[in-house]
PDB file of C-alpha atoms and ligand atoms in Angstrom:
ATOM      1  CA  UNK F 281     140.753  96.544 127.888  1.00  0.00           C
ATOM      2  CA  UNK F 282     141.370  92.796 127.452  1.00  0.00           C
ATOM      3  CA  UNK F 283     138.801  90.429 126.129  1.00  0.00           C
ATOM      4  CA  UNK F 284     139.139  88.661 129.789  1.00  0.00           C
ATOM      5  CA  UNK F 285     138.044  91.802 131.578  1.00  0.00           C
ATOM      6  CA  UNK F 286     134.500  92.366 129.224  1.00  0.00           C
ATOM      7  CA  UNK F 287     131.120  91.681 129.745  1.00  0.00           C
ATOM      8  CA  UNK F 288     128.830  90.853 127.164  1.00  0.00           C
ATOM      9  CA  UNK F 289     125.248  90.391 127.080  1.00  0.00           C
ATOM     10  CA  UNK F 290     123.123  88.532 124.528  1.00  0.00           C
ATOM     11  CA  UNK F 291     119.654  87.979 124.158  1.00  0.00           C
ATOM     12  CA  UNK F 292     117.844  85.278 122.968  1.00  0.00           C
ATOM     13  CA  UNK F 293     121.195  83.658 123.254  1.00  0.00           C
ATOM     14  CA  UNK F 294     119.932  79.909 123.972  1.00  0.00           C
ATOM     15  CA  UNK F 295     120.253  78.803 120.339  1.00  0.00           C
ATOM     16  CA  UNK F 296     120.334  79.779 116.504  1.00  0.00           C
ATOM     17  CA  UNK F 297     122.143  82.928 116.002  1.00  0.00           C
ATOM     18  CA  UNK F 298     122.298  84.187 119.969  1.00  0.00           C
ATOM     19  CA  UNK F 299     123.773  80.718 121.031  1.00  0.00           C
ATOM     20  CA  UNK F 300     126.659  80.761 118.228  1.00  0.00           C
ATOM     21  CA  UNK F 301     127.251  84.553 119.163  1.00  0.00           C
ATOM     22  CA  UNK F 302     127.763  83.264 122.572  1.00  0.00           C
ATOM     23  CA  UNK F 303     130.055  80.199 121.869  1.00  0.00           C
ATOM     24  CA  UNK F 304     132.030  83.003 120.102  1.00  0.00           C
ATOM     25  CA  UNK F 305     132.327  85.712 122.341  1.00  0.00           C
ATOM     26  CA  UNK F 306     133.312  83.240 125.279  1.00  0.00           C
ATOM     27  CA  UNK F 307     136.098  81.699 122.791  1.00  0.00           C
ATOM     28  CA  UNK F 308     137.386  84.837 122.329  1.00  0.00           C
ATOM     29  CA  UNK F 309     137.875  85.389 126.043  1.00  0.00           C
ATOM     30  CA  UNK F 310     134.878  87.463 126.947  1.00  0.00           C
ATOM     31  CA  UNK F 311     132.574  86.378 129.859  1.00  0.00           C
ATOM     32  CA  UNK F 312     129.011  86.187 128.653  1.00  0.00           C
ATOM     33  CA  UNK F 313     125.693  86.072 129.821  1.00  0.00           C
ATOM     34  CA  UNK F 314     122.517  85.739 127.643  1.00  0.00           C
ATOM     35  CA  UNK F 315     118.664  85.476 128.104  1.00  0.00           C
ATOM     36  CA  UNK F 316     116.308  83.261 127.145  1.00  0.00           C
ATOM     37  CA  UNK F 317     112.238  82.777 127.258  1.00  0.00           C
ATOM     38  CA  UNK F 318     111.222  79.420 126.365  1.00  0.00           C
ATOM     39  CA  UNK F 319     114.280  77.114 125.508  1.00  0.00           C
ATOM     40  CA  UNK F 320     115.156  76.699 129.679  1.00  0.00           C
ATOM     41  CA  UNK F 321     117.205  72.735 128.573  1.00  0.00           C
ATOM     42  CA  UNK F 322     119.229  74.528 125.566  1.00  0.00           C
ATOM     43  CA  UNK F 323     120.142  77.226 127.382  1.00  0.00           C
ATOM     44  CA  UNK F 324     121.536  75.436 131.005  1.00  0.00           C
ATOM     45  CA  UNK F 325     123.077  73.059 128.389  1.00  0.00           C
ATOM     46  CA  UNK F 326     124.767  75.909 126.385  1.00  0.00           C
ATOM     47  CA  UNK F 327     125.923  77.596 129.826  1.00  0.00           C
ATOM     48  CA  UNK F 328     127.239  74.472 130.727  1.00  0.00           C
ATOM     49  CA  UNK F 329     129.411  73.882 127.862  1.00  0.00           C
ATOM     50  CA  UNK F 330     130.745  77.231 126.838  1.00  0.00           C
ATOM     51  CA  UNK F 331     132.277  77.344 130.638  1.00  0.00           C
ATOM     52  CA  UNK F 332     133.490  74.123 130.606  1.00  0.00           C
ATOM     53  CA  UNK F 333     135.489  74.739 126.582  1.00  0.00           C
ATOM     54  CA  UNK F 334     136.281  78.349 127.069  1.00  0.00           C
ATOM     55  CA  UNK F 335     136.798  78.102 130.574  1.00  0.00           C
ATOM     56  CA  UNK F 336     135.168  82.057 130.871  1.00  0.00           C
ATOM     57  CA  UNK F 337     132.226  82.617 132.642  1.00  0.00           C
ATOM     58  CA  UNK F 338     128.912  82.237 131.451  1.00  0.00           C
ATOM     59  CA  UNK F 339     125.776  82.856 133.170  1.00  0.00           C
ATOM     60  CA  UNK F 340     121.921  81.834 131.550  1.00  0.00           C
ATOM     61  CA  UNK F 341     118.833  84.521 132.506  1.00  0.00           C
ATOM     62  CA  UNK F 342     115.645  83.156 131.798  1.00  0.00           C
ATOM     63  CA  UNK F 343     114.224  86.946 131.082  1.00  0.00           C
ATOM     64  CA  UNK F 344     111.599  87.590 128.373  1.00  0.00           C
ATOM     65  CA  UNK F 345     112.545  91.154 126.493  1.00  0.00           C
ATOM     66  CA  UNK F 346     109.131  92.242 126.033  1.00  0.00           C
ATOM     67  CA  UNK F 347     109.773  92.995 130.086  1.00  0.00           C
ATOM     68  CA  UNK F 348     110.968  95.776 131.052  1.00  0.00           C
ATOM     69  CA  UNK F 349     111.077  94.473 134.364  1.00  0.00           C
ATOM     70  CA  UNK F 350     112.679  90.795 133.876  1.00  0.00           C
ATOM     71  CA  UNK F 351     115.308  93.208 131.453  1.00  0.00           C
ATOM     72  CA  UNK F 352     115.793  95.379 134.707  1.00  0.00           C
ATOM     73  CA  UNK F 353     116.430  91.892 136.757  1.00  0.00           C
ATOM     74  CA  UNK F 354     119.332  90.083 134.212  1.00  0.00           C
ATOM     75  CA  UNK F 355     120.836  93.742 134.044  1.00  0.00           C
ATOM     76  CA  UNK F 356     120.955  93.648 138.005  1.00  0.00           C
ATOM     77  CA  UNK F 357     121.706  90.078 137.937  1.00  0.00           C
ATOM     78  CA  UNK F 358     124.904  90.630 135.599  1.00  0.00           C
ATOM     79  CA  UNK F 359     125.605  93.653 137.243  1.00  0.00           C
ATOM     80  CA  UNK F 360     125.926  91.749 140.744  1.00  0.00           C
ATOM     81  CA  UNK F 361     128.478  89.034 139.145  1.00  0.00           C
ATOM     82  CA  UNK F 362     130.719  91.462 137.002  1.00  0.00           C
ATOM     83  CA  UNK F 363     129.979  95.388 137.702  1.00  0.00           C
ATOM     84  CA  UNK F 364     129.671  96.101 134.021  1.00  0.00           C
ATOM     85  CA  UNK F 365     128.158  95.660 130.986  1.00  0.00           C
ATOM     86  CA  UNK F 366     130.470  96.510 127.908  1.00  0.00           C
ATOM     87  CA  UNK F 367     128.781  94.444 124.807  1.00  0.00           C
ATOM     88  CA  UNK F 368     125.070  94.015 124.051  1.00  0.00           C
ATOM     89  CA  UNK F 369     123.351  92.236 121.300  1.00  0.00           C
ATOM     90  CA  UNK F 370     120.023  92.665 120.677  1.00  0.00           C
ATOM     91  CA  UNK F 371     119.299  89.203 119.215  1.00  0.00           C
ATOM     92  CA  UNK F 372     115.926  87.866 120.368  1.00  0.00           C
ATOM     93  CA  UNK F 373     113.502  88.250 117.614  1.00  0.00           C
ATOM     94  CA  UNK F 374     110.202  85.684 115.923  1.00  0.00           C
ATOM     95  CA  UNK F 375     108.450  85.890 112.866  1.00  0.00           C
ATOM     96  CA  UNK F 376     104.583  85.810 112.378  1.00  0.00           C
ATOM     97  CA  UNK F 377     104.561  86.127 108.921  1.00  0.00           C
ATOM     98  CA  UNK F 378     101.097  86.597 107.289  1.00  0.00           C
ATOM     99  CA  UNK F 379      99.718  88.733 104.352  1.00  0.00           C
ATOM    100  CA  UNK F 380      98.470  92.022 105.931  1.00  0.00           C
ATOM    101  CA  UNK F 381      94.987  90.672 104.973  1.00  0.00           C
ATOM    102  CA  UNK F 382      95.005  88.039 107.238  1.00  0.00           C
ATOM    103  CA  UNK F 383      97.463  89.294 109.793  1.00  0.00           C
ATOM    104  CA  UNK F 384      96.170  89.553 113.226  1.00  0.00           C
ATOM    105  CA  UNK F 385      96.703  92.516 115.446  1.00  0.00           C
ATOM    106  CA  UNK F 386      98.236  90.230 117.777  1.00  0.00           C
ATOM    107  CA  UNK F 387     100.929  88.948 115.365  1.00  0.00           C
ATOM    108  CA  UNK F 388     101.606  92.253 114.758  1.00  0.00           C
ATOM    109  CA  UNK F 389     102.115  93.067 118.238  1.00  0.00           C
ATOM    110  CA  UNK F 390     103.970  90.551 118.880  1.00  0.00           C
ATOM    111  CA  UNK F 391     106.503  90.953 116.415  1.00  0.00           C
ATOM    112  CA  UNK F 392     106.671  94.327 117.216  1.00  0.00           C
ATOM    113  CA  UNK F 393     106.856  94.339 121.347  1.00  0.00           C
ATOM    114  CA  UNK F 394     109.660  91.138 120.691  1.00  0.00           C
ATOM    115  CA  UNK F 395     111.867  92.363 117.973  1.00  0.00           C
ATOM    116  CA  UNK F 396     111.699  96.201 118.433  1.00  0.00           C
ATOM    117  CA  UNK F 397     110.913  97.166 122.137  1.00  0.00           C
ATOM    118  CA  UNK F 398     112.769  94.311 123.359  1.00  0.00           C
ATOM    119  CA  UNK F 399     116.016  95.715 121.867  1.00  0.00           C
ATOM    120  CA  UNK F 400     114.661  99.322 123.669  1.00  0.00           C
ATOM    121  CA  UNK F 401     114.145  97.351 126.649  1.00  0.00           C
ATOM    122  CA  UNK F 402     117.711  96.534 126.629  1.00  0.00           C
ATOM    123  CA  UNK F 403     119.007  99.486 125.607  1.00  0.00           C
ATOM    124  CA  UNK F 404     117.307 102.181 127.959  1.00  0.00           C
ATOM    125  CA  UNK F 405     118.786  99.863 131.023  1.00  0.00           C
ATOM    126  CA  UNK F 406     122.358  99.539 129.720  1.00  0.00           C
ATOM    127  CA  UNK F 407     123.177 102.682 128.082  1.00  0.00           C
ATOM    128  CA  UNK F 408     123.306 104.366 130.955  1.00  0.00           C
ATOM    129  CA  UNK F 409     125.603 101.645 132.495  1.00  0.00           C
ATOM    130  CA  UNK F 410     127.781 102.276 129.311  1.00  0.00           C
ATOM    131  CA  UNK F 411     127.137 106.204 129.560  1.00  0.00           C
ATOM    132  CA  UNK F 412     128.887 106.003 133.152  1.00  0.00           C
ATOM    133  CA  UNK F 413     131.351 103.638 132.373  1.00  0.00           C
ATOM    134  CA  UNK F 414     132.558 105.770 129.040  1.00  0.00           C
ATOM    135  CA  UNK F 415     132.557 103.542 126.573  1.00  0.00           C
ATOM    136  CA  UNK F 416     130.298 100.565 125.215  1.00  0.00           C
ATOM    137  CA  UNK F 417     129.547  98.650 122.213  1.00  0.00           C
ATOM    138  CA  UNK F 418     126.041  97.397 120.694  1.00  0.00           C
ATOM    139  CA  UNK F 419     125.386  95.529 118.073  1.00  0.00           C
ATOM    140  CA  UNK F 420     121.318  95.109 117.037  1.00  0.00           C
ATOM    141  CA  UNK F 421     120.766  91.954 114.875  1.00  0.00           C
ATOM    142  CA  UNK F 422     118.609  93.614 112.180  1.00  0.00           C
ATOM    143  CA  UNK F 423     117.436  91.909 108.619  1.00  0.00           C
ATOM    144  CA  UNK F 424     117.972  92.550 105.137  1.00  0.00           C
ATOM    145  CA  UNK F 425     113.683  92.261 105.433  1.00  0.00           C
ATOM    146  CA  UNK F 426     114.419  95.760 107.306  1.00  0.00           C
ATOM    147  CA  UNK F 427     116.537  97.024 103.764  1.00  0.00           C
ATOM    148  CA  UNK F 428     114.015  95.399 101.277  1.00  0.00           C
ATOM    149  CA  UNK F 429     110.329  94.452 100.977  1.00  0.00           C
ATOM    150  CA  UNK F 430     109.207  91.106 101.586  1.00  0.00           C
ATOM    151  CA  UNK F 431     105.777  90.357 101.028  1.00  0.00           C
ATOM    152  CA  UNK F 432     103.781  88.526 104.324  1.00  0.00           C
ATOM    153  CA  UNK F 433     106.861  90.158 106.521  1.00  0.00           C
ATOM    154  CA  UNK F 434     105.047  93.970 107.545  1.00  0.00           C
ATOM    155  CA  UNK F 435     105.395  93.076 111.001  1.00  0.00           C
ATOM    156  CA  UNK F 436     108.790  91.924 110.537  1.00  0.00           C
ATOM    157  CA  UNK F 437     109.645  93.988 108.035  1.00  0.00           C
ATOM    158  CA  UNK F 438     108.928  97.096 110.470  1.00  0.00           C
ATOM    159  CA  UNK F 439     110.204  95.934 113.106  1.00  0.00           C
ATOM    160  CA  UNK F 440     113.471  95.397 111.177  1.00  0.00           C
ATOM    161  CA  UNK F 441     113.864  99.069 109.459  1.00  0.00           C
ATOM    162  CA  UNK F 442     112.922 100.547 113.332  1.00  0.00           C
ATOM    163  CA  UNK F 443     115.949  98.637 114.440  1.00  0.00           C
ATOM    164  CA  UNK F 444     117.945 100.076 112.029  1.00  0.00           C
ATOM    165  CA  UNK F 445     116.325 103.508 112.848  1.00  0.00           C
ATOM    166  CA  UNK F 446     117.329 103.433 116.473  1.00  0.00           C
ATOM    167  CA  UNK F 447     120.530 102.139 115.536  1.00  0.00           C
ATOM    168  CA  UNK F 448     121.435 105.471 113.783  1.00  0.00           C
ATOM    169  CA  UNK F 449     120.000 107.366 116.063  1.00  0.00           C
ATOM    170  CA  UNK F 450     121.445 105.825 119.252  1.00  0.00           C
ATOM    171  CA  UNK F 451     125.009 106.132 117.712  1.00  0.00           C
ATOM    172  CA  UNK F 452     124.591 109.866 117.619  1.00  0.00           C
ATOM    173  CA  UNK F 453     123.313 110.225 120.725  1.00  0.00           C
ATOM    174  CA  UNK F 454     126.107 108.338 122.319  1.00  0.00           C
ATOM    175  CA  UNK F 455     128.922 108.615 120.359  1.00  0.00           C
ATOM    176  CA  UNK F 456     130.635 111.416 122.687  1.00  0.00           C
ATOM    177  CA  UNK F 457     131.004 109.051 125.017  1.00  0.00           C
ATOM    178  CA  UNK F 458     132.907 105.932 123.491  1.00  0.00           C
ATOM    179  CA  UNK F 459     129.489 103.990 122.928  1.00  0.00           C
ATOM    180  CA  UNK F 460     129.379 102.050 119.264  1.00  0.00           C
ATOM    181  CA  UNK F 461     125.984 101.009 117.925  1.00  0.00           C
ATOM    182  CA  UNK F 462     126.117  99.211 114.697  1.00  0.00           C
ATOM    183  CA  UNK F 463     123.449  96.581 113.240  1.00  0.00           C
ATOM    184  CA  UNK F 464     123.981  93.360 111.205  1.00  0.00           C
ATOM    185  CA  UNK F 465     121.552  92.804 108.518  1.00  0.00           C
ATOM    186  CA  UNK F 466     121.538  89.066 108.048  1.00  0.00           C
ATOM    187  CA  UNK F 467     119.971  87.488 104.630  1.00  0.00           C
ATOM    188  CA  UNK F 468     118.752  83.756 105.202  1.00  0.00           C
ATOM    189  CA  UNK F 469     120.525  82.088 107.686  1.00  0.00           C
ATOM    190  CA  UNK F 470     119.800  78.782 108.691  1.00  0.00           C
ATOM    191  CA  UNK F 471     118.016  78.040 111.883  1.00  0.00           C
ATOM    192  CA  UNK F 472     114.739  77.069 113.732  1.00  0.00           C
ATOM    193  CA  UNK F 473     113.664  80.447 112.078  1.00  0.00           C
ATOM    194  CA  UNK F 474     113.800  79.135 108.853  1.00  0.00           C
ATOM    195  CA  UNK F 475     113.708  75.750 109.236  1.00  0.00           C
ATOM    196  CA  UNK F 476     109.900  75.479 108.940  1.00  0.00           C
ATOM    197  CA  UNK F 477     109.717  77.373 105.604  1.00  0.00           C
ATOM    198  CA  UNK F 478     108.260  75.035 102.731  1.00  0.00           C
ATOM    199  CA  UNK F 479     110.799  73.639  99.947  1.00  0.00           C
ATOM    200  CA  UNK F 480     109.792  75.911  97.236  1.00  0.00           C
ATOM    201  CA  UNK F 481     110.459  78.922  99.097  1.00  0.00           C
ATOM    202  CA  UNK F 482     113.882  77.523 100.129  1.00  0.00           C
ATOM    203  CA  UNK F 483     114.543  76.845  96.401  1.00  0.00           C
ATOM    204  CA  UNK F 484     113.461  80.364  95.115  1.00  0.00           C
ATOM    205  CA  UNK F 485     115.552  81.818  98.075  1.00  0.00           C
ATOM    206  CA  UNK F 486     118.983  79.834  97.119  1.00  0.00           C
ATOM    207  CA  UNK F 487     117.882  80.565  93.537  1.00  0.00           C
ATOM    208  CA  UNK F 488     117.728  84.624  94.583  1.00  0.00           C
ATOM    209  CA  UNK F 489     120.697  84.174  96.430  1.00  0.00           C
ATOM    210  CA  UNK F 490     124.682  84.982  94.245  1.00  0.00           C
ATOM    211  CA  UNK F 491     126.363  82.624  96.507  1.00  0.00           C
ATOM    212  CA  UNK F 492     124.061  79.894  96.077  1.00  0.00           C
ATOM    213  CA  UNK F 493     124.030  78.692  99.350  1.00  0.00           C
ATOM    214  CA  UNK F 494     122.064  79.902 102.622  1.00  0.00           C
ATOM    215  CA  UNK F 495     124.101  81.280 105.861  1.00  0.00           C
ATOM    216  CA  UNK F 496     124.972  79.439 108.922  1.00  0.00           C
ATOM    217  CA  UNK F 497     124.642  81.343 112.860  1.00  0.00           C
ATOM    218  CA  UNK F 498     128.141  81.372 112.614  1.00  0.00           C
ATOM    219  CA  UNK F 499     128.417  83.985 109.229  1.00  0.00           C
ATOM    220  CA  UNK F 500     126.412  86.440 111.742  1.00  0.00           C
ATOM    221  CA  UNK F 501     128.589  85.725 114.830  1.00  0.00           C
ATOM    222  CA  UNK F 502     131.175  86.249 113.049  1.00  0.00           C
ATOM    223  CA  UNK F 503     130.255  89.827 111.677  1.00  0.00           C
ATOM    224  CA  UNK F 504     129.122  90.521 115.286  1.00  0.00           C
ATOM    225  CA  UNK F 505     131.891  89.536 116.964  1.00  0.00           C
ATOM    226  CA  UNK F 506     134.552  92.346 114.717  1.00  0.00           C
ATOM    227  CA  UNK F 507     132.057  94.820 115.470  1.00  0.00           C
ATOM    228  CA  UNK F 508     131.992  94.520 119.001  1.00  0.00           C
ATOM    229  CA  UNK F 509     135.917  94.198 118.770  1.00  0.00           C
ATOM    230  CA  UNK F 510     138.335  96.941 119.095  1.00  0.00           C
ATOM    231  CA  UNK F 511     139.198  96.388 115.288  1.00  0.00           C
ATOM    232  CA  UNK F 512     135.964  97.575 115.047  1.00  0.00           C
ATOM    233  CA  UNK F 513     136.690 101.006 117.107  1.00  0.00           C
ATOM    234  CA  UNK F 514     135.813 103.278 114.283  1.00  0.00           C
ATOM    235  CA  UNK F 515     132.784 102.092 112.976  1.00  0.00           C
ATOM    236  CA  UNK F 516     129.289 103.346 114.484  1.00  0.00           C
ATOM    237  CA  UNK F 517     126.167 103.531 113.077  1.00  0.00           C
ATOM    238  CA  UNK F 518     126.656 101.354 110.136  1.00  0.00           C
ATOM    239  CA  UNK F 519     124.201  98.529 108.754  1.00  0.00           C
ATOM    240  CA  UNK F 520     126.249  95.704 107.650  1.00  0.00           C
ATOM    241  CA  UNK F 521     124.866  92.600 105.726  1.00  0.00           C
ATOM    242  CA  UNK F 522     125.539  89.197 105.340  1.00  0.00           C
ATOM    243  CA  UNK F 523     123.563  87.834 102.797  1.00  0.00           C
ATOM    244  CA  UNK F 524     125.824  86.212 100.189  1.00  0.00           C
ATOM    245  CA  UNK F 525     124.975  88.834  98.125  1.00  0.00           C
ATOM    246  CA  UNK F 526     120.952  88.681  98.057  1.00  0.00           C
ATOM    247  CA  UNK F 527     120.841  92.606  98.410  1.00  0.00           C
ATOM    248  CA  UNK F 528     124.032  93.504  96.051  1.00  0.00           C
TER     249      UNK F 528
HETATM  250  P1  LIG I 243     115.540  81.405 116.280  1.00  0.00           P
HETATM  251  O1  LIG I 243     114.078  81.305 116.115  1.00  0.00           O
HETATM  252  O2  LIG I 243     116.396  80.223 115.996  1.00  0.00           O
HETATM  253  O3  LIG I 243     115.904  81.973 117.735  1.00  0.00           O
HETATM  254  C1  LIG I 243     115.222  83.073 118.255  1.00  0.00           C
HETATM  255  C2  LIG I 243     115.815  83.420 119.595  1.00  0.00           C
HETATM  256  O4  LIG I 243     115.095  84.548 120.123  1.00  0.00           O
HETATM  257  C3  LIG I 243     115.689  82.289 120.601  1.00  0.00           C
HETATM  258  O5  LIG I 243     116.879  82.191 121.346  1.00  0.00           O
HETATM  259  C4  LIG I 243     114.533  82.740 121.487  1.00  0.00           C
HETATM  260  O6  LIG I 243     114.651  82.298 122.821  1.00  0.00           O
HETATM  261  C5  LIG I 243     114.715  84.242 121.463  1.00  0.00           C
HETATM  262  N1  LIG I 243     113.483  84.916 121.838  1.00  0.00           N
HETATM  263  C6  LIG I 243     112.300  84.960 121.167  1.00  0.00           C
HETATM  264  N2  LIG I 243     111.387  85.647 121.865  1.00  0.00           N
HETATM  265  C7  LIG I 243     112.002  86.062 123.013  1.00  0.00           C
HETATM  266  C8  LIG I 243     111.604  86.816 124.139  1.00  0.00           C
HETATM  267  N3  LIG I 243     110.364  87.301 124.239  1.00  0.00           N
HETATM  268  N4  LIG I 243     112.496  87.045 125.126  1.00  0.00           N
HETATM  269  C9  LIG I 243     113.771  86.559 125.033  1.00  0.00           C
HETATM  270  N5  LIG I 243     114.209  85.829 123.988  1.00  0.00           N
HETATM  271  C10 LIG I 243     113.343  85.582 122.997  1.00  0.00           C
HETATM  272  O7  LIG I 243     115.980  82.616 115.341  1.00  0.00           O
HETATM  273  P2  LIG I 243     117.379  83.011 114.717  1.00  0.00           P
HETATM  274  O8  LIG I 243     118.484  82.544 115.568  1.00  0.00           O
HETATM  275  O9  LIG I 243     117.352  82.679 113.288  1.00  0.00           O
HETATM  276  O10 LIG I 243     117.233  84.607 114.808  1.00  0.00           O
HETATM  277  C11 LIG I 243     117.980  85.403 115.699  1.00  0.00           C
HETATM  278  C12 LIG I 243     117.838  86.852 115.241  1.00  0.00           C
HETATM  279  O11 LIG I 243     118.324  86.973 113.901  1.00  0.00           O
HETATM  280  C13 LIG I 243     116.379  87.333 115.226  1.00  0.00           C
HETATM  281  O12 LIG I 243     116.327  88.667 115.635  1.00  0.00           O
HETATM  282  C14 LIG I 243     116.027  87.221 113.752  1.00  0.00           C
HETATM  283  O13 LIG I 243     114.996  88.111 113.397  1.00  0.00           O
HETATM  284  C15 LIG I 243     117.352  87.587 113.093  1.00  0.00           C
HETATM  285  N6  LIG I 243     117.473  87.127 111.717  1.00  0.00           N
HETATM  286  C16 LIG I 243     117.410  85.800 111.399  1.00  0.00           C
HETATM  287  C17 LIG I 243     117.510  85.404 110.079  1.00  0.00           C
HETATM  288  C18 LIG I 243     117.470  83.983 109.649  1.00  0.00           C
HETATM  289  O14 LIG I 243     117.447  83.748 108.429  1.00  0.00           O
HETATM  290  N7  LIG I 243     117.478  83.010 110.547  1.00  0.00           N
HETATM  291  C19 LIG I 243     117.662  86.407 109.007  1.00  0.00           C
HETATM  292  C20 LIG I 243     117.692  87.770 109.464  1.00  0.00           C
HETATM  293  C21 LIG I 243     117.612  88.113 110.777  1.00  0.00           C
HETATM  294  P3  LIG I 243     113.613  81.197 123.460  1.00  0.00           P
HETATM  295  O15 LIG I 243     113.702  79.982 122.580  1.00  0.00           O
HETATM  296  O16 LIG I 243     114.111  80.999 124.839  1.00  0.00           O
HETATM  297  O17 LIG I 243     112.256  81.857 123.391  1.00  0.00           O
END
């Protein structure tokens, strides 16, 4: 297939990571949609642009992923403009990071319904789209918290190691069928996510880190965008970092 003839859906696409996963895809030729909960201004703006450079379709879907039925809806609604879905990302994720002493059950939840059954969400309403259609690729944006312990992270943490879980296990499931599931473990990477940390956590982080500098969106997209490519055709099931070396 050419890049002009696939479908790709991203969530959480808006901004941070999802948006410059987006700008990518769509430069590459690939029509994209993505979903967003909150950032409704970023996200017609973003639609609005990649279009207008890349000249490929790109559609916004305010959808929150811990809904299995707003999920359902973008799937139909994507389905409805283009008949197929051949690339997902499972992007959307927060943070609530507190000590498990203080955590709430609600962070936990939270973190949990957003980051983990958000991706399922996606997953158990386009695999069988990619089942039918023989072949698919996902990509689940992971974390090296899911490889690694980091302390005030259990919800995250968890969250992180399940994707990578369900990553593994998907790509056996589907693999008889041309579907690729791989996940991208990014180290710190900076964004709104980050942003808010204090200045002596972002020192001791560059300090951890053999590069010496933190990640931009567009290290992930990059990553992201191979393994969704047909470069990319024989690699499923894999867990591959980009850190600047923080878990070498
Ligand atoms: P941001 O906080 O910048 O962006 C998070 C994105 O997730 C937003 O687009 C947001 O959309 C979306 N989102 C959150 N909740 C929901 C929801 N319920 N439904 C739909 N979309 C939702 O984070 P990053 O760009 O940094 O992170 C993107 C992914 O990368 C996350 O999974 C994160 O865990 C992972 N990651 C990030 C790292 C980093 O250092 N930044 C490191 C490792 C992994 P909206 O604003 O519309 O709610």
């Amino acid at each position: 297939m050419n890049s002009s003839e696939k479908v790709a859906l991203v969530t959480g696409g808006a901004r941070g990571i999802g948006a410059a996963i987006v700008r990518q895809l769509a430069a590459e030729g690939i029509s994209v949609a993505f979903t967003y909960s909150k950032s409704t201004e970023q996200a017609e703006a973003l639609a609005a642009s990649v279009s207008g450079a890349s000249g490929v379709a790109c559609l916004a879907i305010r959808a929150d992923v811990r809904k299995m039925e707003e999920v359902a809806a973008a799937v139909d609604q994507i389905k409805a403009a283009h008949d197929r879905i051949d690339i997902l990302v499972n992007n959307a994720g927060i943070v609530r990071d507190w000590p498990l002493i203080t955590l709430e059950e609600s962070d936990w939840h939270d973190v949990v319904d957003t980051n983990l059954s958000g991706a399922f969400n996606a997953c158990k309403r386009i695999v069988p789209l990619m089942l039918r259609q023989r072949s698919g690729v996902i990509v689940n944006i992971s974390s090296v918290a899911g490889l690694v312990g980091v302390p005030g992270q259990i919800n995250y943490s968890a969250t992180k190691a399940g994707l990578i879980g369900m990553t593994r296990s998907l790509a056996r499931e589907c693999a008889s069928r041309n579907i690729r599931v791989n996940a991208v473990a990014p180290g710190f990477i900076r964004t709104e996510m980050t942003e808010g940390l204090s200045d002596s956590l972002k020192e001791a982080s560059l300090e951890r880190i053999p590069l010496k500098r933190f990640g931009e969106a567009k290290d992930v997209a990059a990553l992201t965008c191979f393994l969704v490519s047909d470069a990319a055709s024989y690699i499923t099931g894999g867990v591959f970092v980009v850190d600047g070396g923080l878990t070498a």
